[in-house]
Coordinates of C-alpha atoms in Angstrom, one line a residue:
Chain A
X1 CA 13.8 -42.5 13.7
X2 CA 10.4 -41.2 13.6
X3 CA 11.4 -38.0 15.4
X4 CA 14.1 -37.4 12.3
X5 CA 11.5 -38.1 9.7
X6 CA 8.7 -35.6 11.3
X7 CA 11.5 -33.4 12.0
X8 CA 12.7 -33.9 8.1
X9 CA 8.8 -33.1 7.2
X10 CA 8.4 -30.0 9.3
X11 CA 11.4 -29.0 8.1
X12 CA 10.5 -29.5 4.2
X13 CA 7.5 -27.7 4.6
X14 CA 8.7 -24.8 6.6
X15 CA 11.7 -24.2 3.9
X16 CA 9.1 -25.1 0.9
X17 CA 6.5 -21.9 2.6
X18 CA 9.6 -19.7 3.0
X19 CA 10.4 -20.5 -1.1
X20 CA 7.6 -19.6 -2.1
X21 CA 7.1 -16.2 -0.3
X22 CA 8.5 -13.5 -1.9
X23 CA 7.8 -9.3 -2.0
X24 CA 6.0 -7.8 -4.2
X25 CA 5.8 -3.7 -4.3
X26 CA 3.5 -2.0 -6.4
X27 CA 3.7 1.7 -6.8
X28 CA 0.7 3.4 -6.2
X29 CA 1.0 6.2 -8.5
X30 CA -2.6 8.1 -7.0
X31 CA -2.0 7.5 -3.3
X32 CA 1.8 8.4 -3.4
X33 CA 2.2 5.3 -1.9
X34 CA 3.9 1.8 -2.7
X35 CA 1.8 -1.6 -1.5
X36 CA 4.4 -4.4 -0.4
X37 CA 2.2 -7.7 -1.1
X38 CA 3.5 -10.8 0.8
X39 CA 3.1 -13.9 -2.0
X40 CA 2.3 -16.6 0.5
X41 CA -0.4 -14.9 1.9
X42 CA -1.3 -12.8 -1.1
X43 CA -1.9 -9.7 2.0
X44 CA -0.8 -6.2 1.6
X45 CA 1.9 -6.6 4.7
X46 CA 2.9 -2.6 4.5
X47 CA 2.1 0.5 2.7
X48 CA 5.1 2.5 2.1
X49 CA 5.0 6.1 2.0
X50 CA 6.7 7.8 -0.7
X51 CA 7.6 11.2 -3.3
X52 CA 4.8 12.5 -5.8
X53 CA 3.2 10.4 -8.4
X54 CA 5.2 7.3 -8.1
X55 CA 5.4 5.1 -11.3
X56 CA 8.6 2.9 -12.5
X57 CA 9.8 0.5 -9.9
X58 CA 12.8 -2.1 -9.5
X59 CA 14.8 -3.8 -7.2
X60 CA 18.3 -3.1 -7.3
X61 CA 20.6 -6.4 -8.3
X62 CA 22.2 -6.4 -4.7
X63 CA 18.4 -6.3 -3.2
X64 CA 19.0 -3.8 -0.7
X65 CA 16.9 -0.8 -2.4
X66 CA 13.4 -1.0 -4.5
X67 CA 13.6 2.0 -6.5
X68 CA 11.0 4.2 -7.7
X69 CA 10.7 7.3 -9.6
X70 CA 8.8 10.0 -7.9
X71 CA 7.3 12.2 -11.4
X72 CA 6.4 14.9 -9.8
X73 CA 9.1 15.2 -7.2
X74 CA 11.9 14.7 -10.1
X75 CA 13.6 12.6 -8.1
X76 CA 14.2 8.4 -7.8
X77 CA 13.8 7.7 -4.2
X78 CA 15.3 4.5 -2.7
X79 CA 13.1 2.1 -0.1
X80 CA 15.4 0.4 1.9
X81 CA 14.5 -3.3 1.9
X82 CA 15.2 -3.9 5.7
X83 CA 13.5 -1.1 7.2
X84 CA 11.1 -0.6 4.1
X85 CA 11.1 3.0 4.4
X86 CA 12.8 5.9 1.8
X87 CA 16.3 6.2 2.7
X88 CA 17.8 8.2 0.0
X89 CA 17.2 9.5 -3.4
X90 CA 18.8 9.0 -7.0
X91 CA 19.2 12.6 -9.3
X92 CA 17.1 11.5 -12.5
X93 CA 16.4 14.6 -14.7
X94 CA 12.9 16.3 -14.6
X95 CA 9.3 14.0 -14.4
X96 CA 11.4 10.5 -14.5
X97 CA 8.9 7.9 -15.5
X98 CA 10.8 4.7 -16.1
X99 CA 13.9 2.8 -16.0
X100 CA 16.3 0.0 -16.4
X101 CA 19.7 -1.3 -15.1
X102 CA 22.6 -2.4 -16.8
X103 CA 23.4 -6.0 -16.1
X104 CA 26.2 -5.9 -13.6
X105 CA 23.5 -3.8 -11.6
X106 CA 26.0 -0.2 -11.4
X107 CA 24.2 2.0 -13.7
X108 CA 20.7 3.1 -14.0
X109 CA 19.3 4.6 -17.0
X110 CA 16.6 6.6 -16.7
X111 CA 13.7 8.0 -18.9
X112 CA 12.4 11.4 -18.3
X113 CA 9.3 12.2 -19.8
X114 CA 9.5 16.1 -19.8
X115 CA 13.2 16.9 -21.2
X116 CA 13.4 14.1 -23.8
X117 CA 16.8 12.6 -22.4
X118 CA 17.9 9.6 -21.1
X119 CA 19.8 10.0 -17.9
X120 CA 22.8 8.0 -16.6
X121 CA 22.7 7.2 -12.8
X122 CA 25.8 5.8 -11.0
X123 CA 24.2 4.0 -8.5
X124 CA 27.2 3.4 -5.9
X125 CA 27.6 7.0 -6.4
X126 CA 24.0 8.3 -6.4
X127 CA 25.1 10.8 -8.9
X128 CA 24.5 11.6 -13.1
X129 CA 26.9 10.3 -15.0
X130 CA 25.8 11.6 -18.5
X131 CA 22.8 11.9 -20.8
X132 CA 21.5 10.7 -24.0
X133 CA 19.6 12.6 -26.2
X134 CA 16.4 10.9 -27.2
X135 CA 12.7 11.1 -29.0
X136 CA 9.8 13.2 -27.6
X137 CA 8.3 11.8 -24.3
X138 CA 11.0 9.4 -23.7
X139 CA 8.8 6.3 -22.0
X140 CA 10.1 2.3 -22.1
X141 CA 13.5 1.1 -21.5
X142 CA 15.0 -2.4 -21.9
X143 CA 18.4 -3.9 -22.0
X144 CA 19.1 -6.4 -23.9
X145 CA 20.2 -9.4 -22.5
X146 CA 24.2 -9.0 -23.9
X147 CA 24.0 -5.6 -22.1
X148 CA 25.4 -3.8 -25.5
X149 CA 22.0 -1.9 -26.7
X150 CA 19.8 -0.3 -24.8
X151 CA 16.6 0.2 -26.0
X152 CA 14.2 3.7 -25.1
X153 CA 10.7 4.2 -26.9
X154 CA 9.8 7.6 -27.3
X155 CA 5.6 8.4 -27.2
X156 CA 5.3 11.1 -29.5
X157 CA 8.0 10.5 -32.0
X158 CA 6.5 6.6 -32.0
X159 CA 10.6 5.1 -31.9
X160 CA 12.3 2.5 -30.7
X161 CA 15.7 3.9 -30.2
X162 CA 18.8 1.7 -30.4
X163 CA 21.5 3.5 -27.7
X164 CA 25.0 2.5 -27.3
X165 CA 25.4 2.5 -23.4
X166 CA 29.1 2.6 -24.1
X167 CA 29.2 5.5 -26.5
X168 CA 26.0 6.6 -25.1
X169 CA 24.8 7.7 -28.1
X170 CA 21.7 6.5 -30.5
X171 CA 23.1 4.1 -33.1
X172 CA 19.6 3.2 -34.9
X173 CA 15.7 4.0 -34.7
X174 CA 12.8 1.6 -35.9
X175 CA 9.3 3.4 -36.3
X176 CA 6.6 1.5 -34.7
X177 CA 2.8 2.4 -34.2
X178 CA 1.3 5.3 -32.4
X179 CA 2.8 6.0 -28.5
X180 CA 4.8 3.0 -28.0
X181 CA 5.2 2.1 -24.3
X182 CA 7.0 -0.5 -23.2
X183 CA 10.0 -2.5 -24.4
X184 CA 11.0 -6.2 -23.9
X185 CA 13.6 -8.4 -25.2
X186 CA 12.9 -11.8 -25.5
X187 CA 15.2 -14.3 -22.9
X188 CA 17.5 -15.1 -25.8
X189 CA 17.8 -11.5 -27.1
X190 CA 16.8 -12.7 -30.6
X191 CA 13.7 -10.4 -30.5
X192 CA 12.1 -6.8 -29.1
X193 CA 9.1 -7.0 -28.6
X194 CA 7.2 -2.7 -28.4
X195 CA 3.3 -2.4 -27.3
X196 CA 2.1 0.4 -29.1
X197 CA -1.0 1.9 -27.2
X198 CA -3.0 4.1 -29.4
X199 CA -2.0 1.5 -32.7
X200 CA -3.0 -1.0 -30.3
X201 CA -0.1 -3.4 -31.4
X202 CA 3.0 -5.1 -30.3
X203 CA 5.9 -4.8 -33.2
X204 CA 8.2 -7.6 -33.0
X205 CA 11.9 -6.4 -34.1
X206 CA 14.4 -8.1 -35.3
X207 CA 17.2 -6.6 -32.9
X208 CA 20.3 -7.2 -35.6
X209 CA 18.5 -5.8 -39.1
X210 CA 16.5 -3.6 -36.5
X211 CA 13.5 -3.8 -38.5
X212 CA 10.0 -4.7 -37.8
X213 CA 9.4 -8.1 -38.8
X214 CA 6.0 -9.0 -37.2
X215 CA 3.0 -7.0 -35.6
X216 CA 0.8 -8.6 -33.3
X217 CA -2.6 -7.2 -33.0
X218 CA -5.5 -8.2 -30.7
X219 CA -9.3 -8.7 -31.0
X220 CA -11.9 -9.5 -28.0
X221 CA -14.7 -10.8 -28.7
X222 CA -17.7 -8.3 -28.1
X223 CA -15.4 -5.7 -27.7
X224 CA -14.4 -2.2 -29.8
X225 CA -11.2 -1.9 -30.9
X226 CA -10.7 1.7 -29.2
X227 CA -9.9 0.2 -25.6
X228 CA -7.6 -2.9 -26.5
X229 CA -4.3 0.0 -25.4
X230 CA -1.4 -2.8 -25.0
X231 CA 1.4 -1.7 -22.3
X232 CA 3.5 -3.7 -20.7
X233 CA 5.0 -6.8 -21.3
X234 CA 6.1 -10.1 -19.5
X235 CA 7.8 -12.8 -21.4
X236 CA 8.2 -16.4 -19.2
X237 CA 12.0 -17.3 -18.6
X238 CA 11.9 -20.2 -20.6
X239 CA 10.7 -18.0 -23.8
X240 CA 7.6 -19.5 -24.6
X241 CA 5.0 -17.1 -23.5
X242 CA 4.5 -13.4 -23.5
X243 CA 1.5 -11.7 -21.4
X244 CA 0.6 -8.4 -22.9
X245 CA -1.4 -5.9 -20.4
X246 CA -3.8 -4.6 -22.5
X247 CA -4.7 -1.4 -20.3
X248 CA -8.7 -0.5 -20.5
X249 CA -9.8 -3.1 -22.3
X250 CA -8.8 -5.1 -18.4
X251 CA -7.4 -8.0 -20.4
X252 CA -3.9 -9.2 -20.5
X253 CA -3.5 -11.6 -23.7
X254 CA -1.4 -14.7 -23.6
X255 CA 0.6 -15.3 -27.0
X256 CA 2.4 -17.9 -27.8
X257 CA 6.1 -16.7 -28.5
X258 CA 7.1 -18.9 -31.3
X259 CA 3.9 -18.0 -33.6
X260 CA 3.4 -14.5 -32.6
X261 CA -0.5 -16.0 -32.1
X262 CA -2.7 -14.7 -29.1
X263 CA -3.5 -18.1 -27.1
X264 CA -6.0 -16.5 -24.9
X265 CA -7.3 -13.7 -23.1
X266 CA -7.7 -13.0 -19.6
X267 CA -9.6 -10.6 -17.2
X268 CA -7.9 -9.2 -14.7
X269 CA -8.5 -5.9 -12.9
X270 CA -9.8 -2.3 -14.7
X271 CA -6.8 -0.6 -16.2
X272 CA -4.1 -3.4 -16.2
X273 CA -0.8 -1.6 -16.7
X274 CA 2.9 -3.3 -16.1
X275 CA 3.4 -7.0 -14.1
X276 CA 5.9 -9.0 -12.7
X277 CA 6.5 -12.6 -12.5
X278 CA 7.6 -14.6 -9.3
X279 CA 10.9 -15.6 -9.3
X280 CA 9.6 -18.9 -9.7
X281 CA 7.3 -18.2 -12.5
X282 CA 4.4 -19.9 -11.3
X283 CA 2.7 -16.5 -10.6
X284 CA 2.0 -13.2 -12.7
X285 CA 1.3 -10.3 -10.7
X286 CA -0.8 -7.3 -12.3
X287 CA -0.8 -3.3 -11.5
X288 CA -4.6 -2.6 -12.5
X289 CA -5.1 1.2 -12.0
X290 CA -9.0 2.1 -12.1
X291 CA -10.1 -1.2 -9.8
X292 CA -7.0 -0.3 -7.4
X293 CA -6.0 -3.8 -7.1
X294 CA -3.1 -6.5 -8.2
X295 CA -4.2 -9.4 -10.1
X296 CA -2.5 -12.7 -9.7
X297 CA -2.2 -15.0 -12.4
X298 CA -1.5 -18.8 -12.1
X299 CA 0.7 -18.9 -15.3
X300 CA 0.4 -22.7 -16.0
X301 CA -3.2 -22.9 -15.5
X302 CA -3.6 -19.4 -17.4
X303 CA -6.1 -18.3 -14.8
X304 CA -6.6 -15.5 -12.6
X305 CA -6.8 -17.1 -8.9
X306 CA -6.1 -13.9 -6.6
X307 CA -7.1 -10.3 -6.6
X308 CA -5.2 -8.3 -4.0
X309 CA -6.8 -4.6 -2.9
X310 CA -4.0 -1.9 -2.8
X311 CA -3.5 2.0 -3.1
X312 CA -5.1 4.4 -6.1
X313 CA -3.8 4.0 -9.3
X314 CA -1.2 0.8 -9.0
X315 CA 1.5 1.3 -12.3
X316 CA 4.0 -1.2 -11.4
X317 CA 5.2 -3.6 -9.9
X318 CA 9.0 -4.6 -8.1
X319 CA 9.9 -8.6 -7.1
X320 CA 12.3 -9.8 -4.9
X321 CA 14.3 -12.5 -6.1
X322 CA 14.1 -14.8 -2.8
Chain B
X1 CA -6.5 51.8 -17.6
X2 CA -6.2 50.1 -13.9
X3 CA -8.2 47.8 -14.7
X4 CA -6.6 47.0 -18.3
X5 CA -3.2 44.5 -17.1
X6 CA -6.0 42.9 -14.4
X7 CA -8.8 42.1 -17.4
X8 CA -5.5 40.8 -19.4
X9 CA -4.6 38.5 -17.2
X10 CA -7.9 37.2 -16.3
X11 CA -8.3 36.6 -20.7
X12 CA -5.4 34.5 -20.5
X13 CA -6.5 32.7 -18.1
X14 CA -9.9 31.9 -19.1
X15 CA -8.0 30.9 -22.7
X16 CA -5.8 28.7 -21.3
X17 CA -8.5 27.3 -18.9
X18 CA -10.6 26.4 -22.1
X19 CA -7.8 25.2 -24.6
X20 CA -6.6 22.0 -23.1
X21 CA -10.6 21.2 -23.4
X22 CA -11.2 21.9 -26.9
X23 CA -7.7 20.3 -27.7
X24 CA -8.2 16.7 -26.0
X25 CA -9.8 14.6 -28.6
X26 CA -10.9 16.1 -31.9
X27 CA -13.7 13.7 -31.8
X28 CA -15.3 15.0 -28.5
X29 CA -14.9 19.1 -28.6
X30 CA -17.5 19.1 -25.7
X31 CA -15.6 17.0 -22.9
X32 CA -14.3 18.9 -20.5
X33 CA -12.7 16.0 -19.0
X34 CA -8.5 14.6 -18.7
X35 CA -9.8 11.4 -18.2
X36 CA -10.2 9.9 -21.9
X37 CA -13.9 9.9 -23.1
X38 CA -14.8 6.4 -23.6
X39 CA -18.5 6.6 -24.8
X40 CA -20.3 3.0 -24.7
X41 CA -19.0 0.1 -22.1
X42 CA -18.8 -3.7 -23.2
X43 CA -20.0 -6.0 -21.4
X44 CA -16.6 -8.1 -22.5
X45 CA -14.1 -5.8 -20.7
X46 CA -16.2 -6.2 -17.3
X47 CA -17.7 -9.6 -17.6
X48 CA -16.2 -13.1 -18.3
X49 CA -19.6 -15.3 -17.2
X50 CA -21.5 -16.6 -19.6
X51 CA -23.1 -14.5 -22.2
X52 CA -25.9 -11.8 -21.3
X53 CA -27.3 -11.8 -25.1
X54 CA -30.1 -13.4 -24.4
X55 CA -31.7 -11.1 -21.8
X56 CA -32.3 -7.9 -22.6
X57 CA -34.5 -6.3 -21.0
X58 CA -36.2 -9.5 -19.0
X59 CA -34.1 -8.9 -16.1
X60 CA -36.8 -6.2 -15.4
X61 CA -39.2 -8.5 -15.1
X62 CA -38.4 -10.5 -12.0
X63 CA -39.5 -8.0 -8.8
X64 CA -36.8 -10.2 -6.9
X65 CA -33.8 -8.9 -9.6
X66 CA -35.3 -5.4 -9.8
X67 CA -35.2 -5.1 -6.3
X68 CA -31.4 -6.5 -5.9
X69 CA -30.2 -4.2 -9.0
X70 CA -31.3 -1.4 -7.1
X71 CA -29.9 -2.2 -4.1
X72 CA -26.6 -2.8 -5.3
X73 CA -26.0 -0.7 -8.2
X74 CA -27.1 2.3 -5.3
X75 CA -23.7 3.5 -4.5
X76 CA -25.1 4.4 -0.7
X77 CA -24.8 0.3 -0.5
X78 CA -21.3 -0.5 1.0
X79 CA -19.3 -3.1 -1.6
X80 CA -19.5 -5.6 1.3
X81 CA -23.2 -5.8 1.9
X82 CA -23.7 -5.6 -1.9
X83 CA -21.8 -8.8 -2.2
X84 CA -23.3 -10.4 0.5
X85 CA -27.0 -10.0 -1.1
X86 CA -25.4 -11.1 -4.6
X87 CA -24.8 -14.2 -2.7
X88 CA -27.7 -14.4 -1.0
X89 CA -29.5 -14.3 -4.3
X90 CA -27.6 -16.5 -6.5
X91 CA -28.3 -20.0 -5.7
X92 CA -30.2 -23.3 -6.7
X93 CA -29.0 -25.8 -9.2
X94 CA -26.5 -24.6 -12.0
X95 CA -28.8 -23.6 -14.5
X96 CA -30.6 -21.6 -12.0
X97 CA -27.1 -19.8 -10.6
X98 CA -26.5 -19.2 -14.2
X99 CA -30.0 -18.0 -15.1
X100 CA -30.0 -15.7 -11.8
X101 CA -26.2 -14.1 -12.7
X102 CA -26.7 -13.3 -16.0
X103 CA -30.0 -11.6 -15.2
X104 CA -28.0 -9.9 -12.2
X105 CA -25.3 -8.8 -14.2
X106 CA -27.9 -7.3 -17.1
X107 CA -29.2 -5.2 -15.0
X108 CA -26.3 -4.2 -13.6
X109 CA -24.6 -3.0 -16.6
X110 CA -28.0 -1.5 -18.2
X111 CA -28.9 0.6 -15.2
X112 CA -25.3 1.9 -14.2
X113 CA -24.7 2.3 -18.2
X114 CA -27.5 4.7 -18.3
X115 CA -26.3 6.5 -15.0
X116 CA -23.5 6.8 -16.6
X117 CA -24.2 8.4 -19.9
X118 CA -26.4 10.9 -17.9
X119 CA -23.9 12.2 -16.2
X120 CA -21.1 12.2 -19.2
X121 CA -24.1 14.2 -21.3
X122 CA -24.9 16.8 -18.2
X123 CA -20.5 16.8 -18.3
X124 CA -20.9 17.7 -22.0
X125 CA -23.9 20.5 -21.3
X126 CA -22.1 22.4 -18.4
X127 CA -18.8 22.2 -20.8
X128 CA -20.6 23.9 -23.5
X129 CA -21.8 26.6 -21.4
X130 CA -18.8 27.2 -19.8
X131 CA -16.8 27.9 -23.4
X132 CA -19.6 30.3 -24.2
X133 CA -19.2 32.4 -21.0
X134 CA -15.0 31.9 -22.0
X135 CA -16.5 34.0 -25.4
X136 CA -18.3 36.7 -23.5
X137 CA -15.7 37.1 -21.2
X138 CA -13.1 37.6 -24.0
X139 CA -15.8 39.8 -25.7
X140 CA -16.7 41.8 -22.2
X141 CA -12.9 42.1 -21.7
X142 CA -12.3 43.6 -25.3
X143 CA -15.1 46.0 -25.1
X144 CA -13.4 47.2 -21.4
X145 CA -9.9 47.7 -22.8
X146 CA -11.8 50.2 -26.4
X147 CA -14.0 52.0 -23.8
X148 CA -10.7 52.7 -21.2
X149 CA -8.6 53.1 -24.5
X150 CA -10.9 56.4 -25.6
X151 CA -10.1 59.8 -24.1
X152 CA -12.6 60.9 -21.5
X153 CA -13.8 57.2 -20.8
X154 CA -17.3 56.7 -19.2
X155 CA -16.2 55.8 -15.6
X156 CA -20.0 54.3 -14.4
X157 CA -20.1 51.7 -18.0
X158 CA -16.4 51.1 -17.2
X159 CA -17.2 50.0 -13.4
X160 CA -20.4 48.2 -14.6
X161 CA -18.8 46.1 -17.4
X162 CA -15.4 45.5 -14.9
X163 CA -18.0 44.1 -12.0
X164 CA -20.1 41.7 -14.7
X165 CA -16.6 40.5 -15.7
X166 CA -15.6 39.3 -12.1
X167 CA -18.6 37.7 -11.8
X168 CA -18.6 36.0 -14.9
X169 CA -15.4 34.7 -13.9
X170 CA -16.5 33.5 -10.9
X171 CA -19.3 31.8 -12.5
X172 CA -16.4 30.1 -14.8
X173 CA -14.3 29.1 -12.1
X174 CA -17.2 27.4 -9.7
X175 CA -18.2 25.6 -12.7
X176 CA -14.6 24.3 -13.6
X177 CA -14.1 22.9 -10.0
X178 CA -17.5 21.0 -10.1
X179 CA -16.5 19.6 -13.5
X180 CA -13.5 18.7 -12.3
X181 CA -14.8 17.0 -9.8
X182 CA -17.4 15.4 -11.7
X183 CA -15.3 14.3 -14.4
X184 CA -14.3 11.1 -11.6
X185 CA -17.8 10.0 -11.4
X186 CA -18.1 8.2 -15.1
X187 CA -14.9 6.4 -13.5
X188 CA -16.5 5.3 -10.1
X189 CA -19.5 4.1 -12.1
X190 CA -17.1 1.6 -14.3
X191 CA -15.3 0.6 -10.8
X192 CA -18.9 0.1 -9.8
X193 CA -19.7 -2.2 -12.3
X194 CA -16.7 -4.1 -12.4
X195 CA -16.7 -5.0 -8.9
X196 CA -20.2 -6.1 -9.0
X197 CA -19.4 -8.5 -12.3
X198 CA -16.5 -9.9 -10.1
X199 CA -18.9 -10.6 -6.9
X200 CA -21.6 -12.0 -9.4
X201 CA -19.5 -14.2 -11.3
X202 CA -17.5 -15.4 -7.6
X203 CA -20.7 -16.5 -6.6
X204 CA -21.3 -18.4 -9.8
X205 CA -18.5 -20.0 -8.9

């Protein structure tokens, strides 16, 4: 009886360590590297040698490949998640910054900073299977949750574009404030949320009258307005809180996503760029690029509790689901 | 005329070399630099302890924080031992911790701040001379292609003023590497104070 119940116990806790530990890779885009960051032990586990100027990552839906596009080697190369090592490449189109899936996983689409298009990647395939025409500098991508609009911010023409995936054309553009960055739909679709980072704001669209219907601007204490640069964005799965990387000014803010109202601000690492949640979404992991580390966030407490060293210039960051 | 497609070339270069410069931020002609010129720090994007209003300049008068300021802000002192002296120093009652890391942290920030403008004004000066040596060899270069233009050119001013040119350009070019180079160093003074701010306020804690 005893033995069962210490057995139970042991058992608990070994599957209860093994929930909690998941991957984390971070693309290093200095070191032309990309950090894979063990959760449970919050240790850089293996650096990953990969193309030029590495920047967008993402696992793929199956798990099997973290992807990550290589800028200066016009290329997406694919880490293979047994053997964590490069194991093939994607074709993006030149200087490929960023990039999102569609929802059954099969198609990647890609932004490529240098020939302002959007390109179509058949994953199965590892071929191009079309373009799309977009604004200058071609930057943030998001699907929405319905999979029917796909949504690419363009830096100098300061758009959100509207795309079809199906027809694969742009259906609608909403101006937003100087070099948008980053794109993210809210769980429920019902909002798209676009940092701006020279207007320093985050425009709240209303996805079906694709209009702006709220901007959200930030203010620390003590601080100029000049580095508050907000880039990526992390919205909770439940809906109720966004984080908003706020670049130089080493803050992420923490706004409440009913009210569209800053909750707090917290210090994480120099240059805090994109972030990722654990699947569980007790954690918030964030790429900070001039203090070369990953910050870890306890997202119920709202407090930074980790700091995890990693390659030059972290941009991103790719989480396993398990 | 040899020397005329070489001297072109060379003026392109040089242009090019300069215009990204001039064109980075109307606000700053003089920085040389890609990084973005980000001209004061505040304290809030580095420090989350309590407030450092109150000290001023009083951190200078403590030898003890003097002493540590130097020693850590010194970039010769390895992160590791400069965190191990942070903790050294910081530690009594609460008030005292506090008293102590604020102090720390003033001294910190004032004496890499200063480093720090220093070298983004020296960045600035170098910058300046190097556009006006981009002038005079645009000028040189114009002068060489009028003289070799004319019939019955003055071969000795032609080698005279084509020599001056290469080493004007070699000036220009040692200089642009060292910028380059230099340009990181307002960068590793930030990481500098940030990690400090982090140590001081982990032993506060």
């Amino acid at each position: 009886m005893w033995l069962r119940f210490i057995l139970g116990i042991a058992l608990a806790l070994l599957l209860g360590g093994q929930a909690s530990a998941y991957r984390a890779y971070v693309a290093n885009e200095r070191s032309n590297t990309v950090s894979l960051i063990d959760t449970d032990s919050w240790k850089v586990v293996k650096t990953i040698e990969v193309g030029q100027r590495p920047r967008g990552i993402a696992y793929t839906k199956d798990q099997k490949y973290v992807l990550v596009a290589c800028g200066d080697d016009d290329t997406i190369q694919m880490i293979d998640t047994s053997t964590n090592t490069v194991s093939g490449t994607l074709p993006s189109g030149p200087d490929p910054e960023f990039f999102t899936a569609s929802p059954d996983g099969k198609f990647l689409y890609v932004a490529n900073e240098n020939d302002n298009t959007v390109t179509i990647i058949d994953i199965a395939r590892r071929a191009q299977n079309g373009a799309v025409q977009v604004g200058v500098e071609p930057e943030g991508m998001a699907m929405s949750p319905d999979g029917k609009i796909l949504i690419n911010t363009s830096e100098t023409t300061n758009m959100a574009h509207f795309i079809d995936p199906a027809k694969r054309e742009v259906v609608a553009s909403v101006l937003v404030d100087q070099r948008p960055r980053f794109a993210a739909f809210t769980p429920d679709g019902s909002e798209l949320w676009v940092s701006s980072e020279v207007g320093g704001t985050v425009s709240v669209i209303d996805p079906v009258k694709r209009v702006v219907k709220q901007k959200i601007e930030f203010a620390i204490a003590g601080m100029r307005p000049d580095p508050i640069q907000p880039v990526g964005i992390n919205i909770t799965s439940d809906g109720k809180l966004a984080f908003i990387a706020l670049g130089p000014a080493n803050h992420v803010a923490v706004v409440d996503v009913k009210t569209h109202k800053v909750i707090k601000y917290l210090l994480v690492g120099e240059r805090v760029w994109h972030m990722a949640f654990t699947p569980d979404g007790k954690y918030l992991l964030t790429a900070n690029g001039v203090s070369n580390d990953v910050s870890v966030i306890d997202v119920a407490a709202l407090k930074v509790v980790n700091t995890v060293q990693v390659g030059e210039l972290p941009w991103g960051i790719a989480m396993s689901d398990h | 005329m040899k020397h005329a497609g070489f001297f072109f070339v060379l003026l392109v270069i040089v242009s090019a070399l300069v215009a990204p410069a001039r064109a980075a931020d109307p606000r700053y002609p003089d920085w040389p630099c890609v990084q973005p010129k980000v001209p004061e720090l505040s304290t809030a994007s580095m420090w989350d302890g309590p407030s450092i209003a109150d000290v001023g300049g009083s951190w200078q008068n403590d030898p003890k924080v003097k002493d540590l300021v130097a020693l850590i802000a010194a970039r010769r002192t390895p992160m590791d031992a400069a965190q191990k002296a942070i903790a050294a120093f910081i530690t009594g009652t609460a008030d005292e911790k506090q008293q102590k890391a604020k102090e720390v942290f003033a001294g910190v920030f004032d004496t890499l701040s200063a480093q720090r403008s220093e070298v983004m004004g020296g960045l600035e000066r170098v910058s300046r001379k190097e556009m006006d040596l981009a002038t005079k060899i645009e000028a040189d270069v114009n002068d060489l292609h009028a003289i070799e233009d004319k019939t019955g050119a003055d071969q000795a001013k032609i080698k005279t003023l084509g020599s001056e040119i290469e080493w004007s350009t070699r000036i220009f070019e040692d200089r642009r590497k060292t910028i380059r180079y230099v340009c990181d160093v307002p960068t590793t003074i930030e990481q500098r104070i940030f990690g400090l701010a982090r140590a001081i306020e982990q032993a506060l804690n």
